[in-house]
C-alpha angles and dihedrals in degrees: 000000000000090000092052093050093045091053091057099044123106094233123124117278094240092052087050089053091048092052094049088055094051088057092070102020115116127223094287092056091253135106133203132218096276093052091046087051094050086052095050089045092055091040094054092058090078092064087038094058091044086054091244103106093113089058089061102049099286124261099302102106096176096095089053094051089047088047093052096047091052087076093049116104096211098034089221114067124037119214127215096249089046087053093049096045088051089049088053086061088064096228110210095253096052103033090100087072098061090038091057093045093053090045090054090047094050094046093091102010111133115202121204092233136091124237108246096214105042098018093233107166127216095024107232118204121006120003121203121201122193119240089201102051131046115246099357111148125176129192120227091250092059092036094052096044088048100244119163139184121236113285095020120105127206092235091057107113117256134189119231120219117191094180134014095250101046127092113250126260114229114241121211126229094286120102088235134053 
């Protein structure tokens, strides 16, 4: 229940990661592989309930635990900073949390830019900016429907902005992030 509420909150993403860690940390503010496994097992229940667990690596959380502990110096105890740093890598089993965070943040975001395709101004929601063409901004509706303006191809790299004040997230060559 706590993870579900956390995922819906408007808090900063790093604060969400720190809170998650505190849910399983022992008295020394560390956690072991078993504790992390329990956290990831509980966390994966959200995409499971939404019918999306396969998209996030399935229900086997052992690879994620191993991945996290590869970055741990003593291989036994995970420190809060190590956990947060690992979460910033967006591991497959937890990638749903930053995605949900960006979607919630973008929901009401207003960008002081005009969509090159449909001319919406300001752009509300996600904004996509071309890395190939100067001053080429696209609203989420045009981006997700695959619309382009003359001379711009779907496989050109774009930067995704979920709020007007965040730095962009580079999109690959896929028309969707």
